[in-house]
Short mmCIF file of C-alpha atoms and ligand atoms in Angstrom, two decimals:
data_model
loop_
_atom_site.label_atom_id
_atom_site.label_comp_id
_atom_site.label_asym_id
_atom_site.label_seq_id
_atom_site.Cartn_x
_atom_site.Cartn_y
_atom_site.Cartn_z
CA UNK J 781 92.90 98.91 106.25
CA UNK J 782 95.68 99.35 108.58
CA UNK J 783 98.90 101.51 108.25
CA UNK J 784 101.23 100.31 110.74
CA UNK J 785 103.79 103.21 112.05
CA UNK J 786 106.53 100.74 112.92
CA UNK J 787 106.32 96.90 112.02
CA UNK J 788 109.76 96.36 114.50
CA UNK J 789 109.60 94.21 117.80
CA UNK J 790 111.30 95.26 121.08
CA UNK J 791 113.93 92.83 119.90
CA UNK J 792 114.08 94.76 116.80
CA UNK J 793 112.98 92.29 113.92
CA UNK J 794 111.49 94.30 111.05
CA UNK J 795 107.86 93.31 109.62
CA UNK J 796 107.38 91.23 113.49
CA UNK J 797 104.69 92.89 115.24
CA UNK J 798 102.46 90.95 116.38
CA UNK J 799 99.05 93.14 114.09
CA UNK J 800 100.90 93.37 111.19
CA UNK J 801 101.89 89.68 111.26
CA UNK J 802 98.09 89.49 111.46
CA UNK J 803 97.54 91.13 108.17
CA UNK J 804 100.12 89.37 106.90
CA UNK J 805 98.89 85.97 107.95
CA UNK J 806 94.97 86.72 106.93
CA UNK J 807 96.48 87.72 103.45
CA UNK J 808 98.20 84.90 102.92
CA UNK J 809 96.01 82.62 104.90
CA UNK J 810 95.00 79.89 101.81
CA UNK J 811 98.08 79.79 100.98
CA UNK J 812 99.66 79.70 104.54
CA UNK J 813 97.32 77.00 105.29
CA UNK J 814 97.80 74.34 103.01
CA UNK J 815 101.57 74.88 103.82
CA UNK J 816 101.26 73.71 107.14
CA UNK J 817 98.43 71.10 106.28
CA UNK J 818 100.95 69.79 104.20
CA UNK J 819 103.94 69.02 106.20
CA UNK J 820 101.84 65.98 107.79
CA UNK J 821 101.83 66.76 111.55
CA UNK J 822 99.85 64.04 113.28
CA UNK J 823 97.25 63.97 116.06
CA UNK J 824 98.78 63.35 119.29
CA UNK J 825 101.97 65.00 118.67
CA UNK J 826 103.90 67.41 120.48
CA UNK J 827 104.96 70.44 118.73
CA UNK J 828 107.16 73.51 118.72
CA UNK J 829 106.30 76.60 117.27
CA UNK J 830 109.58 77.99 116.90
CA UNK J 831 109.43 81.90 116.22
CA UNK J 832 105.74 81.84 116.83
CA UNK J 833 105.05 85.99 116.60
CA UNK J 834 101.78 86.35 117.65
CA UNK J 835 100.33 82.69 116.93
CA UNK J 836 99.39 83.05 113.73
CA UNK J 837 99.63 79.37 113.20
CA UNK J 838 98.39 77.85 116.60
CA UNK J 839 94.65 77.50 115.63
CA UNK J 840 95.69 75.32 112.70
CA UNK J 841 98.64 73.62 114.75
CA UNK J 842 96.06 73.07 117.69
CA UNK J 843 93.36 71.65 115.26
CA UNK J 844 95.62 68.88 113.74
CA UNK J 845 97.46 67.62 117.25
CA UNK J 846 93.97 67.56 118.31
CA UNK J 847 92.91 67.24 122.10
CA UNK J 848 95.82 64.65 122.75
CA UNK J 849 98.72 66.82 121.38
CA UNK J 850 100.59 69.39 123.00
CA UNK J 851 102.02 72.82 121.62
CA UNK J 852 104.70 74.92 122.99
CA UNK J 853 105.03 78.38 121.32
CA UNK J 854 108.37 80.09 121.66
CA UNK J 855 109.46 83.61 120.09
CA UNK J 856 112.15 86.03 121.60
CA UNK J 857 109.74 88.97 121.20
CA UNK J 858 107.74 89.23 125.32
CA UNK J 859 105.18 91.10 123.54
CA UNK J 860 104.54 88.37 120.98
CA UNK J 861 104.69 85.73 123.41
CA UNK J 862 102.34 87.99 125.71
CA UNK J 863 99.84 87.95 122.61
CA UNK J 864 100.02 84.53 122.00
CA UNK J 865 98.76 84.28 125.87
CA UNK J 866 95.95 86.36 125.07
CA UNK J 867 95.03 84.39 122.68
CA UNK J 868 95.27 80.90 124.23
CA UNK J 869 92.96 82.66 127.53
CA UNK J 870 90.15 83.55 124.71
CA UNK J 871 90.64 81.05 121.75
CA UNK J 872 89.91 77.53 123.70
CA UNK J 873 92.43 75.65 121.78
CA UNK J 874 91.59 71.73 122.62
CA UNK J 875 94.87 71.11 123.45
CA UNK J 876 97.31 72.93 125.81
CA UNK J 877 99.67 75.79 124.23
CA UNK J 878 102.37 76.48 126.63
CA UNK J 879 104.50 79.79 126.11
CA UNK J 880 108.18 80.89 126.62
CA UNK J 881 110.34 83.85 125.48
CA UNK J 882 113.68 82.91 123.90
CA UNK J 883 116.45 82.78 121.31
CA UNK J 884 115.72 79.65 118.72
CA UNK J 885 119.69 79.69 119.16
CA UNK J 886 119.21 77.84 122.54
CA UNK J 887 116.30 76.23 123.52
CA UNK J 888 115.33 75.87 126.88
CA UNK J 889 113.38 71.83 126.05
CA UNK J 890 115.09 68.67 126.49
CA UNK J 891 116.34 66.12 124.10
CA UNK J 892 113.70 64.41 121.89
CA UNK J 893 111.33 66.27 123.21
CA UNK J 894 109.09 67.06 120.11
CA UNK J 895 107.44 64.74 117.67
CA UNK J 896 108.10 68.17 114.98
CA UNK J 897 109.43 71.57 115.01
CA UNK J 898 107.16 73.77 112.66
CA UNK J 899 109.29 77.39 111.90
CA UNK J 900 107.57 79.71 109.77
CA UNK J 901 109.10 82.97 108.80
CA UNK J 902 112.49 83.23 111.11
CA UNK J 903 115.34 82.07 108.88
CA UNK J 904 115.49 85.29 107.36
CA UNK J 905 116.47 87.12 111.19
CA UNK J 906 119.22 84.66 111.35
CA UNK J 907 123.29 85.30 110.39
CA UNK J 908 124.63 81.63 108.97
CA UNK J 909 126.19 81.40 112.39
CA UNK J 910 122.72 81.71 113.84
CA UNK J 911 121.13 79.29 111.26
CA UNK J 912 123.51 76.35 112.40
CA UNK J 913 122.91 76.98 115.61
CA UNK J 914 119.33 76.89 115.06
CA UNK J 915 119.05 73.66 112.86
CA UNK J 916 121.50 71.77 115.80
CA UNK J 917 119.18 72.93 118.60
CA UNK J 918 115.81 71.64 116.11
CA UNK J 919 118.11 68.34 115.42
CA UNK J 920 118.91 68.42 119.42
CA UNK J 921 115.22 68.71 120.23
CA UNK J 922 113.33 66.51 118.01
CA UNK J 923 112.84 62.88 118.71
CA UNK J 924 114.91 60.30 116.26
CA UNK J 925 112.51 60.71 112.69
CA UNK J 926 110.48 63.04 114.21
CA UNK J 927 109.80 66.09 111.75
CA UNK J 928 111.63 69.68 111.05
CA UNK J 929 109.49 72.02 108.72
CA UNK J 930 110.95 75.29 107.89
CA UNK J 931 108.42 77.93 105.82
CA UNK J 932 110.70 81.24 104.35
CA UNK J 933 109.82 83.69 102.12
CA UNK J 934 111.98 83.73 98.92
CA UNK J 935 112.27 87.25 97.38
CA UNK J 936 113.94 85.65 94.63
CA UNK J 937 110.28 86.07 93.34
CA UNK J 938 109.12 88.73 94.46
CA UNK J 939 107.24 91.01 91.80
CA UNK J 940 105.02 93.82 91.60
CA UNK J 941 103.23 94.56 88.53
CA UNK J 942 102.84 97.84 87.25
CA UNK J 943 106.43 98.28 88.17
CA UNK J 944 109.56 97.47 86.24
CA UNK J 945 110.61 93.82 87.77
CA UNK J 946 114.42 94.69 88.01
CA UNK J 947 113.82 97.73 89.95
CA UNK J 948 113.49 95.05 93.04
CA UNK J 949 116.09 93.23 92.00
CA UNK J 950 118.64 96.39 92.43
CA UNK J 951 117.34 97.24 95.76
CA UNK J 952 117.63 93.78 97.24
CA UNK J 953 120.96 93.66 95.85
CA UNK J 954 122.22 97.43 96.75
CA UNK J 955 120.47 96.38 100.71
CA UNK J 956 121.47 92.95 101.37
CA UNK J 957 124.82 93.28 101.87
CA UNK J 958 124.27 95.30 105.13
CA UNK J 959 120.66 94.30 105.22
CA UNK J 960 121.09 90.41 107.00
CA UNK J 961 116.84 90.22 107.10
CA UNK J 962 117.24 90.80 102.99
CA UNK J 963 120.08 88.32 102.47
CA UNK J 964 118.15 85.68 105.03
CA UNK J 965 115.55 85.77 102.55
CA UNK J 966 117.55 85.64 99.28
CA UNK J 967 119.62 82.22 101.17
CA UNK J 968 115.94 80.28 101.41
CA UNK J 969 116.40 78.49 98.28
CA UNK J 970 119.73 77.32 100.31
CA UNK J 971 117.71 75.69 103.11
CA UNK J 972 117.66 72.09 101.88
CA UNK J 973 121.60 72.16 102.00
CA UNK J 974 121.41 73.95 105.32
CA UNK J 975 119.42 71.18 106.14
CA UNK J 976 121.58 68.17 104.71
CA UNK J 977 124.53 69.77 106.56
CA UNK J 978 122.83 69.61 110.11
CA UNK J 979 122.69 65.96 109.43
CA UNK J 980 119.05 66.07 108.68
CA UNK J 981 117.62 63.44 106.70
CA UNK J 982 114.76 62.77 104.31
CA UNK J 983 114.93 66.46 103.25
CA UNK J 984 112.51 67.84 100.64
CA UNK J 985 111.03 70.93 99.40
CA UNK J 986 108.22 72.47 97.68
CA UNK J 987 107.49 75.91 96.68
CA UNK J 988 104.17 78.24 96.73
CA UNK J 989 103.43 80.91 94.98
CA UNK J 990 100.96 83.69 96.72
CA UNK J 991 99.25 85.99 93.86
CA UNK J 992 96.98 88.61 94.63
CA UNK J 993 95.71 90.65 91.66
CA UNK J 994 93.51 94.31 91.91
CA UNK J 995 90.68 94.48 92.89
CA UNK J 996 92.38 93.71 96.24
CA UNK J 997 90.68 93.01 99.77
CA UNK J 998 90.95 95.63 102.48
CA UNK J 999 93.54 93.51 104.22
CA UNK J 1000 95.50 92.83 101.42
CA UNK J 1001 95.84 96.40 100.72
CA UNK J 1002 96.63 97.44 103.85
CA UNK J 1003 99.40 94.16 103.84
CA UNK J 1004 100.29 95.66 100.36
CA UNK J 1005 100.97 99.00 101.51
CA UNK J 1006 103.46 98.41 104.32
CA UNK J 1007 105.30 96.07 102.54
CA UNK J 1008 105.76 99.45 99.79
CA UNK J 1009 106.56 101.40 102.53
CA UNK J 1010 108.93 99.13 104.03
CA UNK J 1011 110.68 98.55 100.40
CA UNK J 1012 110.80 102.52 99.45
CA UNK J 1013 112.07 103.38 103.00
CA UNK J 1014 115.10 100.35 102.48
CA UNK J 1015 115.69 102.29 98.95
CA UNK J 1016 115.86 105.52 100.97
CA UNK J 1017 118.79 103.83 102.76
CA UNK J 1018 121.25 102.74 99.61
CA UNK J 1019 122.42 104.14 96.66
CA UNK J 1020 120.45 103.71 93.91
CA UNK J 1021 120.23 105.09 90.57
CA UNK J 1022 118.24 108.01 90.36
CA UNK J 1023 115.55 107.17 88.26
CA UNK J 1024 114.70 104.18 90.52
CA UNK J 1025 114.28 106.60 93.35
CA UNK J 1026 111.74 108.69 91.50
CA UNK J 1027 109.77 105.56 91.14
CA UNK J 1028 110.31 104.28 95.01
CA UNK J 1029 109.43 107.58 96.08
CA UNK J 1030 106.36 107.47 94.25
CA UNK J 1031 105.49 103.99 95.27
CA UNK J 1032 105.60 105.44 98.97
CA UNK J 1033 103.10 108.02 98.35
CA UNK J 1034 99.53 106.43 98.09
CA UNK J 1035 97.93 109.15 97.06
CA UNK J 1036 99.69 109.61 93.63
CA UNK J 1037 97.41 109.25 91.12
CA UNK J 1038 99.59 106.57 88.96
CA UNK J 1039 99.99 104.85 92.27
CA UNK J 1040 100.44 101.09 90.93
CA UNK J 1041 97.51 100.16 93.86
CA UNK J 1042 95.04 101.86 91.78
CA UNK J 1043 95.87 100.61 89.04
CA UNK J 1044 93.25 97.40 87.28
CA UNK J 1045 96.11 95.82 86.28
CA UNK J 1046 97.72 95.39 89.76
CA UNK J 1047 99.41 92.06 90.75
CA UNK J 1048 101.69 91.13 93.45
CA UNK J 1049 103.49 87.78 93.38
CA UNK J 1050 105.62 86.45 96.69
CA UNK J 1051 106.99 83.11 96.75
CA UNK J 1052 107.64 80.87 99.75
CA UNK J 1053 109.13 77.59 100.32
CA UNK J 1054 108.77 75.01 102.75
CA UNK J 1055 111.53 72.61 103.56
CA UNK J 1056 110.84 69.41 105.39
CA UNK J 1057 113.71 66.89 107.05
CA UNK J 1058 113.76 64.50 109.67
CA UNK J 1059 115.77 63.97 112.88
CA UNK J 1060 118.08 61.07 112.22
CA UNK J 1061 116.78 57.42 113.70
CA UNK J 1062 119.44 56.42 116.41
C1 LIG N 270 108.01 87.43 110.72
S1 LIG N 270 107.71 86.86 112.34
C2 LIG N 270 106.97 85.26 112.04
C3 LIG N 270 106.03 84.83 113.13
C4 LIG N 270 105.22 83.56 112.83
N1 LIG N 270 106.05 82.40 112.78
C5 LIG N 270 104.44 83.74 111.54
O1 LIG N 270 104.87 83.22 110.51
O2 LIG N 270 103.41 84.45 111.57
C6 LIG N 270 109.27 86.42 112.95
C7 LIG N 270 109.25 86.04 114.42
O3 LIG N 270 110.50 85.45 114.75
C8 LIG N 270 110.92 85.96 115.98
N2 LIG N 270 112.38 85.82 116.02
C9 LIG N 270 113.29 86.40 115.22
N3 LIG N 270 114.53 86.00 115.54
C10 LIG N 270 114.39 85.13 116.58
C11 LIG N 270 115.30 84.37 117.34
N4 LIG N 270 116.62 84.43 117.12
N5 LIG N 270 114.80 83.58 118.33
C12 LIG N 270 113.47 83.52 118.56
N6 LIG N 270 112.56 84.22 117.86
C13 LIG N 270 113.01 85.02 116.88
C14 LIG N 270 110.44 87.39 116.01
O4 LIG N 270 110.35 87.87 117.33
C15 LIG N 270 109.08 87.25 115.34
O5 LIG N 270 108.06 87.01 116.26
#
């Protein structure tokens, strides 16, 4: 299990690192995978990973454009990007990945020059000026009906169990107004209309639910445990009502004996959803 001291890139995005996006991704993989299986990229097509971190995606991207698709990976973090070179020297993806470092704000490809955009986990980085600017590059960038999938997290259902649900609920409220990573990921549900509004068309949505329940892999306990961490040391930073603090301070000590991680009754629930549109035909 891995305790990461600091889950921030260079560019300073919280929970971005390029190992704990591993854990994150190896948690969630099912999950993670049938979202992107789902989206119906096609073989032969050219792709942008938009926000790639450290490539969590590209095996599964590589594997469905197959040997005549192409794959540029793009992420504003160097030492993502550098890991996601790593990885393309040792993996032997059969088809080519080619790298840049950026701001999905403005990308550096020509018109129509992707059959999709696949964007997992960067919405929530973005300000609504950002957002806009985002979606209008994707709509700039993809070909007339080619695809736009977008996969956030939604902490509108986010739940841990032993743990009194509206505890959460208060700190995402208390942080988010000076938090813009919490309030990008309360606005998913809002994505469709974000999408509608960039003149996408065809939009739809579905949402996943993730549940992990004691007793817990390795890796999702070391996931588990920096996503407590992260959450007690936010609480640390607003003002919350005492008794809540008792409990968020106990949360961030693992070795508590009512810790809710040893607990046989643990349960985590996240919730995700992935929105898909098209670029409009000309
Ligand atoms: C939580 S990680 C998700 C990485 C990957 N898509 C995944 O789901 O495993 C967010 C990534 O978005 C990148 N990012 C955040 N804001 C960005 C921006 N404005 N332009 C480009 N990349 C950005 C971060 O550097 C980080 O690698």
């Amino acid at each position: 299990m891995t305790d990461h001291q600091s889950t921030k890139t260079s560019t300073g995005h919280e929970l971005s690192e390029s190992s704990y996006l591993d854990s994150h991704f190896e948690t969630m993989k099912p999950e993670y995978e049938t979202m992107i299986r789902s989206v119906g990229i096609q073989s032969g097509w050219k792709v942008l990973d938009a926000g790639c971190g450290g490539g969590s995606f590209l095996s599964i991207l590589a594997e469905l454009v197959g040997s005549n698709g192409h794959i540029s990976a793009y992420d504003m973090a160097p030492e993502n990007i550098e890991a996601v070179d790593t990885l393309v020297e040792n993996k032997q993806f059969p088809c080519p990945v080619e790298t840049k470092v950026g701001n999905v704000t403005s990308l550096p490809y020509e018109d129509d020059a992707f059959d999709a955009i696949w964007c997992a986990n960067v919405t929530q980085y973005l300000t609504d000026d950002e957002l806009s600017q985002m979606l209008a590059e994707f709509r700039r960038v993809v070909r007339p009906d080619g695809m736009i999938a977008v996969k956030e997290l939604d902490l509108t259902t986010n739940l841990y169990y032993p743990f009194d649900p509206t505890m959460i609920w208060r700190l995402f409220d208390a942080v988010r107004h000076h938090r813009p990573q919490v309030q990008g990921n309360v606005r998913t549900i809002q994505l469709p209309t974000w999408f509608k509004q960039a003149g996408l068309v065809n939009v739809g949505f579905k949402t996943y639910l993730s549940e992990r329940q004691a007793p817990l892999r390795p890796i999702e306990q070391g996931y588990i445990r920096n996503k407590l961490k992260f959450h007690a040391k936010m609480a640390e930073s607003v003002d919350l009502p005492e008794q809540d603090m008792v409990v968020w301070r106990e949360l961030a000590d693992f070795d508590s004996p009512g810790h809710i991680l040893k607990s046989p009754d643990f349960y985590l629930r996240e919730g995700h959803i992935v929105i898909v549109g098209q670029g409009p035909k000309n």
